[in-house]
XYZ file of N, CA, C and O in Angstrom:
364
model
N -24.397 -10.115 -1.676
C -23.265 -9.199 -1.697
C -22.101 -9.866 -2.444
O -21.831 -11.042 -2.266
N -21.423 -9.101 -3.239
C -20.231 -9.591 -3.930
C -19.099 -9.767 -2.931
O -19.150 -9.260 -1.816
N -18.053 -10.449 -3.370
C -16.912 -10.613 -2.474
C -16.277 -9.245 -2.213
O -16.321 -8.361 -3.064
N -15.706 -9.067 -1.037
C -15.101 -7.764 -0.718
C -13.854 -7.499 -1.561
O -13.184 -8.419 -2.026
N -13.571 -6.228 -1.760
C -12.331 -5.809 -2.408
C -11.238 -5.957 -1.364
O -11.336 -5.395 -0.272
N -10.218 -6.732 -1.671
C -9.145 -6.995 -0.715
C -8.047 -5.952 -0.884
O -7.524 -5.754 -1.983
N -7.708 -5.302 0.229
C -6.741 -4.205 0.235
C -5.649 -4.498 1.252
O -5.932 -4.839 2.398
N -4.401 -4.345 0.830
C -3.258 -4.472 1.745
C -2.633 -3.091 1.888
O -2.303 -2.441 0.901
N -2.487 -2.659 3.113
C -1.950 -1.328 3.385
C -0.876 -1.435 4.456
O -0.970 -2.272 5.356
N 0.139 -0.616 4.334
C 1.216 -0.655 5.326
C 0.678 -0.175 6.670
O -0.141 0.728 6.748
N 1.134 -0.814 7.711
C 0.653 -0.490 9.055
C 1.650 0.421 9.769
O 2.094 0.132 10.865
N 1.977 1.513 9.099
C 2.938 2.467 9.644
C 2.216 3.744 10.046
O 1.098 4.028 9.592
N 2.859 4.545 10.860
C 2.280 5.787 11.358
C 1.824 6.693 10.217
O 0.752 7.300 10.288
N 2.604 6.762 9.136
C 2.249 7.694 8.070
C 1.051 7.243 7.229
O 0.532 8.016 6.438
N 0.590 6.028 7.403
C -0.588 5.568 6.656
C -1.862 5.598 7.507
O -2.937 5.246 7.018
N -1.764 6.034 8.748
C -2.936 6.071 9.633
C -4.079 6.901 9.043
O -5.232 6.462 9.082
N -3.826 8.085 8.479
C -4.954 8.844 7.914
C -5.662 8.089 6.783
O -6.898 8.089 6.710
N -4.917 7.450 5.906
C -5.516 6.679 4.823
C -6.307 5.500 5.377
O -7.447 5.248 4.969
N -5.726 4.792 6.308
C -6.390 3.638 6.924
C -7.679 4.065 7.618
O -8.726 3.435 7.455
N -7.614 5.152 8.352
C -8.794 5.675 9.048
C -9.876 6.047 8.032
O -11.058 5.734 8.225
N -9.466 6.719 6.954
C -10.429 7.111 5.937
C -11.107 5.926 5.296
O -12.324 5.931 5.079
N -10.342 4.884 4.988
C -10.928 3.683 4.383
C -11.888 2.984 5.336
O -12.974 2.566 4.951
N -11.482 2.870 6.590
C -12.309 2.159 7.571
C -13.599 2.916 7.900
O -14.561 2.317 8.371
N -13.609 4.217 7.666
C -14.774 5.035 7.996
C -15.479 5.589 6.760
O -16.295 6.496 6.877
N -15.177 5.041 5.609
C -15.782 5.517 4.369
C -17.072 4.765 4.066
O -17.413 3.783 4.726
N -17.759 5.226 3.046
C -18.960 4.540 2.587
C -18.630 3.161 2.019
O -19.516 2.326 1.858
N -17.346 2.923 1.703
C -16.912 1.647 1.146
C -16.506 0.625 2.204
O -16.155 -0.495 1.876
N -16.553 1.012 3.458
C -16.037 0.150 4.532
C -16.640 -1.254 4.514
O -15.949 -2.229 4.811
N -17.900 -1.371 4.149
C -18.548 -2.689 4.116
C -18.173 -3.488 2.881
O -18.475 -4.677 2.805
N -17.530 -2.836 1.914
C -17.191 -3.494 0.653
C -15.718 -3.868 0.541
O -15.304 -4.443 -0.455
N -14.923 -3.501 1.549
C -13.487 -3.786 1.491
C -13.050 -4.624 2.683
O -13.631 -4.561 3.756
N -12.014 -5.411 2.450
C -11.392 -6.223 3.485
C -9.939 -5.767 3.562
O -9.177 -5.960 2.613
N -9.564 -5.146 4.657
C -8.237 -4.543 4.794
C -7.334 -5.431 5.635
O -7.727 -5.898 6.707
N -6.104 -5.640 5.137
C -5.074 -6.255 5.959
C -3.958 -5.243 6.111
O -3.660 -4.484 5.192
N -3.377 -5.208 7.285
C -2.271 -4.299 7.562
C -0.975 -5.105 7.526
O -0.827 -6.078 8.260
N -0.071 -4.685 6.650
C 1.155 -5.434 6.402
C 2.345 -4.496 6.295
O 2.183 -3.279 6.237
N 3.539 -5.067 6.223
C 4.710 -4.234 5.945
C 4.799 -4.063 4.420
O 4.112 -4.756 3.678
N 5.616 -3.119 3.930
C 5.658 -2.864 2.485
C 5.971 -4.089 1.628
O 5.356 -4.278 0.573
N 6.878 -4.941 2.072
C 7.216 -6.140 1.301
C 6.022 -7.087 1.220
O 5.763 -7.686 0.172
N 5.276 -7.220 2.310
C 4.096 -8.078 2.308
C 3.003 -7.507 1.405
O 2.344 -8.254 0.682
N 2.815 -6.186 1.448
C 1.833 -5.543 0.562
C 2.175 -5.845 -0.891
O 1.306 -6.228 -1.680
N 3.437 -5.664 -1.243
C 3.876 -5.904 -2.618
C 3.693 -7.368 -3.010
O 3.182 -7.664 -4.092
N 4.070 -8.279 -2.136
C 3.964 -9.708 -2.445
C 2.499 -10.122 -2.610
O 2.151 -10.884 -3.513
N 1.644 -9.621 -1.748
C 0.220 -9.950 -1.853
C -0.381 -9.428 -3.154
O -1.214 -10.093 -3.764
N 0.056 -8.255 -3.586
C -0.455 -7.718 -4.846
C 0.100 -8.498 -6.031
O -0.638 -8.849 -6.951
N 1.397 -8.812 -5.993
C 2.021 -9.555 -7.094
C 1.411 -10.944 -7.265
O 1.290 -11.436 -8.378
N 1.033 -11.585 -6.175
C 0.511 -12.946 -6.234
C -1.008 -13.010 -6.321
O -1.578 -14.094 -6.347
N -1.663 -11.855 -6.349
C -3.112 -11.825 -6.499
C -3.899 -12.097 -5.236
O -5.109 -12.297 -5.295
N -3.245 -12.094 -4.097
C -3.953 -12.306 -2.832
C -4.858 -11.114 -2.527
O -5.924 -11.262 -1.945
N -4.407 -9.913 -2.924
C -5.216 -8.705 -2.743
C -5.469 -8.054 -4.099
O -4.743 -8.284 -5.071
N -6.492 -7.229 -4.131
C -6.850 -6.500 -5.345
C -6.135 -5.158 -5.432
O -5.838 -4.664 -6.520
N -5.900 -4.556 -4.275
C -5.284 -3.234 -4.187
C -4.211 -3.283 -3.110
O -4.423 -3.859 -2.044
N -3.079 -2.654 -3.385
C -2.011 -2.608 -2.400
C -1.327 -1.261 -2.384
O -1.102 -0.660 -3.431
N -1.061 -0.776 -1.197
C -0.246 0.427 -1.040
C 1.193 -0.064 -1.026
O 1.677 -0.577 -0.012
N 1.852 0.043 -2.168
C 3.168 -0.579 -2.335
C 4.223 0.469 -2.660
O 3.902 1.555 -3.140
N 5.483 0.138 -2.423
C 6.564 1.035 -2.829
C 6.567 1.219 -4.344
O 6.324 0.267 -5.100
N 6.809 2.426 -4.793
C 6.782 2.718 -6.225
C 7.786 1.864 -6.993
O 7.555 1.501 -8.142
N 8.866 1.474 -6.366
C 9.889 0.657 -7.028
C 9.368 -0.725 -7.406
O 9.923 -1.379 -8.284
N 8.300 -1.163 -6.784
C 7.756 -2.494 -7.035
C 6.794 -2.493 -8.235
O 6.470 -3.542 -8.766
N 6.386 -1.331 -8.698
C 5.397 -1.253 -9.777
C 5.791 -2.079 -10.993
O 4.950 -2.734 -11.596
N 7.066 -2.066 -11.345
C 7.510 -2.796 -12.539
C 7.451 -4.313 -12.363
O 7.521 -5.049 -13.328
N 7.291 -4.788 -11.136
C 7.243 -6.223 -10.854
C 5.815 -6.778 -10.835
O 5.627 -7.982 -10.758
N 4.824 -5.909 -10.883
C 3.433 -6.328 -10.787
C 2.824 -6.373 -12.186
O 2.835 -5.374 -12.903
N 2.296 -7.547 -12.575
C 1.655 -7.682 -13.882
C 0.331 -6.932 -13.889
O -0.402 -6.931 -12.901
N 0.031 -6.318 -15.021
C -1.233 -5.603 -15.213
C -1.487 -4.570 -14.119
O -2.627 -4.399 -13.679
N -0.432 -3.905 -13.674
C -0.581 -2.898 -12.628
C -1.258 -1.660 -13.203
O -1.079 -1.310 -14.361
N -2.049 -1.032 -12.375
C -2.723 0.195 -12.759
C -2.689 1.142 -11.572
O -3.179 0.812 -10.493
N -2.094 2.302 -11.777
C -2.100 3.329 -10.745
C -3.392 4.105 -10.952
O -3.582 4.743 -11.981
N -4.318 4.023 -9.995
C -5.640 4.602 -10.216
C -5.870 5.892 -9.449
O -6.961 6.431 -9.447
N -4.826 6.393 -8.798
C -4.962 7.633 -8.046
C -3.607 8.306 -7.952
O -2.571 7.643 -7.982
N -3.609 9.611 -7.827
C -2.349 10.303 -7.598
C -2.102 10.485 -6.104
O -1.181 11.157 -5.689
N -2.918 9.839 -5.277
C -2.763 9.877 -3.829
C -1.545 9.055 -3.431
O -1.307 7.987 -3.977
N -0.768 9.562 -2.503
C 0.394 8.819 -2.019
C 0.691 9.242 -0.593
O 0.101 10.177 -0.076
N 1.596 8.535 0.014
C 2.119 8.944 1.314
C 3.434 9.639 1.019
O 4.326 9.061 0.401
N 3.527 10.873 1.400
C 4.731 11.640 1.099
C 4.982 12.676 2.173
O 4.253 12.785 3.156
N 6.010 13.465 1.946
C 6.380 14.478 2.921
C 7.003 15.663 2.203
O 7.707 15.503 1.212
N 6.747 16.826 2.708
C 7.378 18.046 2.215
C 8.379 18.473 3.291
O 8.052 19.258 4.167
N 9.562 17.872 3.255
C 10.573 18.160 4.267
C 11.283 16.888 4.687
O 11.069 15.815 4.129
N 12.116 17.008 5.672
C 12.902 15.873 6.156
C 12.036 14.870 6.913
O 11.076 15.246 7.579
N 12.389 13.604 6.782
C 11.737 12.536 7.549
C 12.815 11.636 8.133
O 13.913 11.556 7.617
N 12.470 10.958 9.197
C 13.410 10.020 9.811
C 12.978 8.578 9.599
O 13.529 7.676 10.195
N 11.988 8.358 8.741
C 11.479 7.009 8.556
C 11.989 6.352 7.278
O 11.624 5.232 6.982
N 12.828 7.047 6.534
C 13.363 6.499 5.280
C 14.879 6.477 5.376
O 15.511 7.463 5.751
N 15.464 5.363 5.007
C 16.913 5.214 4.993
C 17.323 4.786 3.602
O 16.864 3.769 3.098
N 18.142 5.577 2.955
C 18.635 5.251 1.625
C 20.048 4.716 1.772
O 20.926 5.374 2.303
N 20.269 3.484 1.319
C 21.581 2.857 1.415
C 22.029 2.408 0.043
O 21.229 2.100 -0.827
N 23.334 2.353 -0.144
C 23.888 1.936 -1.428
C 25.263 1.336 -1.192
O 25.988 1.756 -0.294
N 25.596 0.348 -2.009
C 26.937 -0.222 -1.941
C 27.915 0.597 -2.767
O 29.111 0.356 -2.723
N 27.392 1.524 -3.531
C 28.205 2.422 -4.367
C 27.951 3.858 -3.915
O 26.848 4.175 -3.459
N 28.947 4.740 -4.065
C 28.695 6.143 -3.733
C 27.568 6.706 -4.599
O 27.462 6.365 -5.778
N 26.745 7.521 -4.012
C 25.623 8.105 -4.748
C 26.136 9.231 -5.641
O 26.886 10.044 -5.282
């Protein structure tokens, strides 16, 4: 068997469906999943610790040779209480 595909995914409530799908997919034996916070996911992808990371879109420009291979994302159609936008300048 080849080495597993290393995946870092955020361990938040909104990623549970994706995590469940990965763990119960036909690929489950071929992937090694770690559950991390968004900053850890991004850092692991940037440093090559993982092959795939569910990362904030703002981090894409910081990752060398990044490739977005799916239009799948975690999103919402409506208000959420899990995102806080802050700025030192008026928006």
